[in-house]
Amino acid sequence: MVDGSRDVDVEKLISFSKDLVQFLKDDKDVGFLKQCLEQSNAVQLQCLSEYQTLRSSIQDYEAKINMCNQRIAEAQSEAAGDAEIDTLQKEREQKLQIEQLLREELRVITDEIDDLDHQRASIEEQMQSLEKLERDQLRADRNSVHLDPS
């Protein structure tokens, strides 16, 4: 049986070979195969062309994306700079407010010092007046003691 199945396989192979030779001898079939090959080559060239176009487009888009990323980084840097400027301006405003409060406090203290100076001057004048009155009183008492021999 093994030998019989082997014969069948060889017979099938011979039959297939004859069909193939017959197929290749037929001009119609060869023409059809040539046409298919030409169409295949045309499709391959078209695909290659589209591939190159798409690759170029992808590179252009990647360049645009990189440029956008740079702009984003610059904008973020500027935003950080703006935020820092805002912070510094707020600090400056706070310091100006503190300075204004200190100036007001200094003005109040200066006014108090001026008032105290006026009070001191007034007290000194009163003391001088009292001293003068005491001296005048002493003179008057001395004069009355000298005038009154009793």
Coordinates of N, CA and C in Angstrom, one line a residue:
M1 N 0.8 -1.2 0.0 CA 0.0 0.0 0.0 C 0.9 1.2 0.0
V2 N 1.9 1.2 0.7 CA 2.8 2.3 0.8 C 3.3 2.6 -0.6
D3 N 3.6 1.6 -1.4 CA 4.1 1.8 -2.7 C 3.1 2.4 -3.6
G4 N 1.8 2.0 -3.4 CA 0.7 2.5 -4.2 C 0.4 3.9 -4.0
S5 N 0.5 4.4 -2.7 CA 0.3 5.8 -2.4 C 1.4 6.7 -3.0
R6 N 2.6 6.1 -3.0 CA 3.7 6.8 -3.6 C 3.5 7.0 -5.1
D7 N 3.0 6.0 -5.7 CA 2.7 6.1 -7.1 C 1.7 7.2 -7.4
V8 N 0.7 7.3 -6.5 CA -0.3 8.3 -6.7 C 0.3 9.7 -6.6
D9 N 1.1 9.9 -5.7 CA 1.8 11.2 -5.5 C 2.6 11.6 -6.7
V10 N 3.3 10.6 -7.2 CA 4.1 10.9 -8.4 C 3.2 11.2 -9.6
E11 N 2.1 10.5 -9.7 CA 1.2 10.7 -10.7 C 0.6 12.1 -10.6
K12 N 0.2 12.5 -9.4 CA -0.3 13.9 -9.2 C 0.7 14.9 -9.5
L13 N 2.0 14.6 -9.2 CA 3.0 15.6 -9.5 C 3.3 15.7 -11.0
I14 N 3.2 14.7 -11.7 CA 3.4 14.7 -13.1 C 2.2 15.4 -13.8
S15 N 1.0 15.2 -13.3 CA -0.2 15.9 -13.8 C -0.1 17.4 -13.5
F16 N 0.4 17.7 -12.4 CA 0.5 19.2 -12.0 C 1.5 19.8 -12.9
S17 N 2.7 19.1 -13.1 CA 3.7 19.7 -14.0 C 3.2 19.9 -15.4
K18 N 2.5 18.9 -15.9 CA 1.9 19.1 -17.3 C 1.0 20.3 -17.3
D19 N 0.2 20.5 -16.3 CA -0.8 21.6 -16.3 C 0.0 22.9 -16.2
L20 N 1.1 23.0 -15.5 CA 1.9 24.2 -15.3 C 2.6 24.5 -16.6
V21 N 3.1 23.5 -17.3 CA 3.7 23.7 -18.6 C 2.7 24.2 -19.6
Q22 N 1.5 23.6 -19.6 CA 0.5 24.1 -20.5 C 0.1 25.5 -20.2
F23 N 0.0 25.8 -18.9 CA -0.4 27.2 -18.5 C 0.6 28.2 -18.9
L24 N 1.9 27.9 -18.8 CA 2.9 28.8 -19.2 C 3.1 28.9 -20.7
K25 N 2.7 28.0 -21.4 CA 2.7 28.0 -22.9 C 1.6 28.9 -23.4
D26 N 0.5 29.1 -22.7 CA -0.6 29.9 -23.1 C -0.2 31.3 -23.0
D27 N -0.3 32.1 -24.2 CA 0.1 33.5 -24.2 C -0.9 34.3 -23.4
K28 N -2.1 33.9 -23.3 CA -3.1 34.7 -22.5 C -2.7 34.7 -21.1
D29 N -2.3 33.6 -20.6 CA -2.0 33.5 -19.1 C -0.7 34.3 -18.9
V30 N 0.3 34.2 -19.8 CA 1.6 34.9 -19.6 C 1.3 36.4 -19.7
G31 N 0.5 36.8 -20.6 CA 0.1 38.3 -20.7 C -0.6 38.7 -19.4
F32 N -1.4 37.9 -18.9 CA -2.1 38.3 -17.7 C -1.2 38.4 -16.5
L33 N -0.2 37.4 -16.4 CA 0.8 37.5 -15.4 C 1.7 38.7 -15.5
K34 N 2.0 39.1 -16.8 CA 2.8 40.3 -17.0 C 2.1 41.5 -16.6
Q35 N 0.8 41.5 -16.9 CA -0.1 42.7 -16.6 C -0.2 42.8 -15.0
C36 N -0.3 41.7 -14.4 CA -0.4 41.7 -12.9 C 0.9 42.2 -12.3
L37 N 2.1 41.7 -12.9 CA 3.4 42.2 -12.4 C 3.6 43.7 -12.6
E38 N 3.1 44.2 -13.8 CA 3.2 45.6 -14.0 C 2.4 46.4 -13.1
Q39 N 1.2 45.9 -12.8 CA 0.3 46.6 -11.9 C 0.9 46.6 -10.5
S40 N 1.4 45.4 -10.1 CA 2.1 45.3 -8.8 C 3.2 46.3 -8.7
N41 N 4.0 46.4 -9.7 CA 5.1 47.4 -9.7 C 4.6 48.8 -9.6
A42 N 3.5 49.1 -10.3 CA 2.9 50.5 -10.3 C 2.4 50.8 -8.9
V43 N 1.7 49.8 -8.3 CA 1.2 49.9 -6.9 C 2.4 50.1 -5.9
Q44 N 3.4 49.4 -6.1 CA 4.6 49.5 -5.2 C 5.2 50.9 -5.4
L45 N 5.4 51.4 -6.6 CA 5.9 52.7 -6.8 C 5.0 53.8 -6.1
Q46 N 3.7 53.6 -6.3 CA 2.7 54.6 -5.7 C 2.8 54.5 -4.2
C47 N 2.9 53.3 -3.6 CA 3.1 53.2 -2.2 C 4.4 53.9 -1.7
L48 N 5.4 53.7 -2.4 CA 6.7 54.2 -2.0 C 6.6 55.8 -2.1
S49 N 6.0 56.3 -3.1 CA 5.8 57.7 -3.2 C 5.0 58.3 -2.1
E50 N 3.9 57.6 -1.8 CA 3.0 58.1 -0.7 C 3.8 57.9 0.7
Y51 N 4.6 56.9 0.8 CA 5.4 56.7 2.0 C 6.3 57.9 2.2
Q52 N 7.0 58.3 1.1 CA 8.0 59.4 1.2 C 7.3 60.7 1.5
T53 N 6.1 60.9 0.9 CA 5.3 62.1 1.2 C 4.9 62.1 2.6
L54 N 4.4 61.0 3.1 CA 3.9 60.9 4.5 C 5.1 61.1 5.5
R55 N 6.2 60.5 5.1 CA 7.4 60.7 6.0 C 7.9 62.1 6.1
S56 N 7.8 62.8 4.9 CA 8.2 64.2 4.9 C 7.2 65.0 5.7
S57 N 5.9 64.7 5.6 CA 4.9 65.4 6.4 C 5.1 65.2 7.9
I58 N 5.4 63.9 8.3 CA 5.6 63.6 9.7 C 6.8 64.4 10.2
Q59 N 7.9 64.5 9.4 CA 9.0 65.3 9.8 C 8.7 66.8 10.0
D60 N 7.9 67.3 9.1 CA 7.4 68.7 9.2 C 6.6 68.9 10.5
Y61 N 5.7 67.9 10.7 CA 4.9 68.1 11.9 C 5.7 67.9 13.2
E62 N 6.7 67.0 13.2 CA 7.6 66.9 14.3 C 8.4 68.2 14.6
A63 N 8.8 68.8 13.5 CA 9.5 70.1 13.6 C 8.6 71.2 14.2
K64 N 7.3 71.2 13.7 CA 6.3 72.1 14.2 C 6.0 71.9 15.7
I65 N 5.9 70.6 16.1 CA 5.7 70.2 17.5 C 6.8 70.7 18.3
N66 N 8.1 70.5 17.9 CA 9.2 70.9 18.6 C 9.3 72.4 18.8
M67 N 8.9 73.1 17.7 CA 8.8 74.6 17.8 C 7.8 75.0 18.8
C68 N 6.6 74.3 18.8 CA 5.6 74.7 19.8 C 6.0 74.4 21.2
N69 N 6.7 73.3 21.4 CA 7.2 72.9 22.7 C 8.2 74.0 23.2
Q70 N 9.0 74.5 22.3 CA 10.0 75.6 22.6 C 9.2 76.8 23.0
R71 N 8.2 77.2 22.3 CA 7.3 78.3 22.6 C 6.6 78.2 23.9
I72 N 6.2 76.9 24.2 CA 5.5 76.7 25.5 C 6.5 76.9 26.6
A73 N 7.7 76.3 26.4 CA 8.8 76.5 27.5 C 9.1 78.0 27.7
E74 N 9.2 78.7 26.6 CA 9.5 80.2 26.7 C 8.3 80.9 27.4
A75 N 7.1 80.5 27.0 CA 5.9 81.1 27.7 C 5.9 80.8 29.2
Q76 N 6.2 79.5 29.5 CA 6.2 79.2 30.9 C 7.3 79.9 31.7
S77 N 8.5 80.1 31.0 CA 9.6 80.8 31.6 C 9.2 82.3 31.8
E78 N 8.5 82.9 30.8 CA 8.0 84.2 30.9 C 7.0 84.3 32.0
A79 N 6.1 83.3 32.1 CA 5.1 83.3 33.1 C 5.7 83.2 34.5
A80 N 6.7 82.4 34.6 CA 7.4 82.3 35.9 C 8.1 83.7 36.2
G81 N 8.7 84.3 35.2 CA 9.3 85.6 35.4 C 8.2 86.6 35.8
D82 N 7.0 86.6 35.1 CA 5.9 87.5 35.5 C 5.5 87.2 36.9
A83 N 5.4 86.0 37.3 CA 5.0 85.6 38.7 C 6.0 86.2 39.6
E84 N 7.3 86.1 39.3 CA 8.4 86.6 40.2 C 8.3 88.1 40.3
I85 N 8.0 88.7 39.1 CA 7.8 90.2 39.1 C 6.6 90.6 40.0
D86 N 5.5 89.8 39.9 CA 4.3 90.1 40.7 C 4.7 90.0 42.2
T87 N 5.4 88.9 42.5 CA 5.8 88.7 43.9 C 6.7 89.8 44.4
L88 N 7.6 90.3 43.6 CA 8.5 91.4 44.0 C 7.7 92.7 44.1
Q89 N 6.7 92.9 43.2 CA 5.9 94.1 43.3 C 5.1 94.1 44.6
K90 N 4.5 92.9 45.0 CA 3.8 92.8 46.2 C 4.7 93.1 47.4
E91 N 5.9 92.5 47.4 CA 6.8 92.8 48.5 C 7.1 94.3 48.6
R92 N 7.3 94.9 47.4 CA 7.6 96.3 47.4 C 6.5 97.1 48.0
E93 N 5.2 96.8 47.6 CA 4.1 97.5 48.1 C 4.0 97.3 49.6
Q94 N 4.3 96.1 50.1 CA 4.2 95.9 51.5 C 5.3 96.7 52.2
K95 N 6.5 96.8 51.7 CA 7.5 97.6 52.3 C 7.2 99.1 52.2
L96 N 6.5 99.5 51.1 CA 6.1 100.9 51.1 C 5.1 101.2 52.1
Q97 N 4.1 100.3 52.3 CA 3.1 100.5 53.4 C 3.8 100.5 54.8
I98 N 4.7 99.6 55.0 CA 5.5 99.7 56.3 C 6.2 101.0 56.4
E99 N 6.8 101.4 55.3 CA 7.6 102.7 55.4 C 6.6 103.9 55.7
Q100 N 5.4 103.8 55.1 CA 4.4 104.9 55.3 C 4.0 104.8 56.8
L101 N 3.8 103.7 57.3 CA 3.4 103.5 58.7 C 4.5 104.1 59.6
L102 N 5.7 103.7 59.3 CA 6.9 104.2 60.1 C 7.0 105.7 60.0
R103 N 6.8 106.3 58.8 CA 6.8 107.7 58.7 C 5.7 108.4 59.5
E104 N 4.6 107.8 59.5 CA 3.5 108.3 60.3 C 3.8 108.3 61.8
E105 N 4.4 107.1 62.2 CA 4.8 107.0 63.6 C 5.8 108.0 64.0
L106 N 6.8 108.2 63.1 CA 7.9 109.2 63.3 C 7.3 110.6 63.4
R107 N 6.3 110.9 62.6 CA 5.6 112.2 62.6 C 5.0 112.4 64.0
V108 N 4.3 111.4 64.5 CA 3.6 111.4 65.8 C 4.7 111.6 66.9
I109 N 5.7 110.9 66.8 CA 6.8 111.0 67.8 C 7.4 112.4 67.8
T110 N 7.7 112.9 66.5 CA 8.2 114.2 66.4 C 7.3 115.3 67.0
D111 N 6.0 115.1 66.7 CA 5.0 116.1 67.3 C 5.1 116.0 68.8
E112 N 5.2 114.8 69.4 CA 5.3 114.6 70.8 C 6.5 115.3 71.4
I113 N 7.6 115.1 70.7 CA 8.9 115.7 71.1 C 8.8 117.3 71.1
D114 N 8.1 117.8 70.0 CA 7.9 119.2 69.9 C 7.1 119.7 71.0
D115 N 6.0 119.0 71.4 CA 5.2 119.4 72.5 C 6.0 119.4 73.8
L116 N 6.8 118.3 74.0 CA 7.6 118.2 75.2 C 8.6 119.4 75.2
D117 N 9.2 119.8 74.1 CA 10.1 120.9 74.0 C 9.4 122.2 74.4
H118 N 8.2 122.4 73.9 CA 7.4 123.6 74.3 C 7.1 123.6 75.8
Q119 N 6.7 122.4 76.3 CA 6.5 122.3 77.7 C 7.7 122.6 78.5
R120 N 8.9 122.1 78.1 CA 10.1 122.3 78.8 C 10.5 123.8 78.8
A121 N 10.3 124.4 77.6 CA 10.6 125.8 77.5 C 9.6 126.6 78.4
S122 N 8.4 126.2 78.4 CA 7.4 126.9 79.3 C 7.8 126.7 80.8
I123 N 8.2 125.5 81.1 CA 8.6 125.2 82.5 C 9.8 126.0 82.8
E124 N 10.8 126.1 81.9 CA 12.0 126.9 82.2 C 11.7 128.4 82.4
E125 N 10.7 128.9 81.5 CA 10.3 130.3 81.7 C 9.6 130.5 83.0
Q126 N 8.8 129.5 83.4 CA 8.1 129.6 84.7 C 9.2 129.6 85.9
M127 N 10.2 128.7 85.7 CA 11.2 128.6 86.7 C 12.0 129.9 86.8
Q128 N 12.3 130.5 85.7 CA 13.0 131.7 85.6 C 12.2 132.8 86.3
S129 N 10.9 132.8 86.0 CA 10.0 133.8 86.6 C 9.9 133.6 88.1
L130 N 9.9 132.3 88.5 CA 9.8 132.1 90.0 C 11.1 132.5 90.6
E131 N 12.2 132.2 90.0 CA 13.5 132.6 90.5 C 13.6 134.1 90.6
K132 N 13.2 134.8 89.6 CA 13.2 136.2 89.6 C 12.3 136.8 90.7
L133 N 11.1 136.2 90.9 CA 10.2 136.6 91.9 C 10.8 136.3 93.3
E134 N 11.5 135.2 93.5 CA 12.1 134.9 94.7 C 13.3 135.9 95.0
R135 N 14.0 136.2 94.0 CA 15.1 137.2 94.2 C 14.5 138.6 94.5
D136 N 13.5 138.9 93.8 CA 12.8 140.2 94.1 C 12.3 140.2 95.5
Q137 N 11.7 139.1 95.9 CA 11.2 138.9 97.2 C 12.3 139.0 98.3
L138 N 13.4 138.4 98.0 CA 14.5 138.4 98.9 C 15.1 139.9 99.0
R139 N 15.2 140.6 97.9 CA 15.6 142.0 97.9 C 14.7 142.8 98.7
A140 N 13.4 142.6 98.4 CA 12.4 143.4 99.1 C 12.5 143.1 100.6
D141 N 12.7 141.8 101.0 CA 12.8 141.5 102.4 C 14.1 142.1 103.0
R142 N 15.1 142.1 102.3 CA 16.4 142.7 102.7 C 16.3 144.3 102.8
N143 N 15.6 144.8 101.8 CA 15.4 146.2 101.9 C 14.5 146.6 103.1
S144 N 13.5 145.8 103.3 CA 12.6 146.1 104.4 C 13.3 145.9 105.7
V145 N 14.2 145.0 105.8 CA 15.0 144.7 107.1 C 15.9 145.9 107.2
H146 N 16.5 146.4 106.2 CA 17.5 147.5 106.3 C 16.7 148.8 106.6
L147 N 15.6 148.9 106.1 CA 14.8 150.1 106.4 C 14.1 150.1 107.7
D148 N 13.8 149.1 108.2 CA 13.1 149.0 109.5 C 14.2 148.6 110.6
P149 N 14.6 149.6 111.4 CA 15.6 149.4 112.3 C 15.0 148.8 113.6
S150 N 14.0 148.4 113.7 CA 13.4 148.0 115.0 C 14.0 146.8 115.5

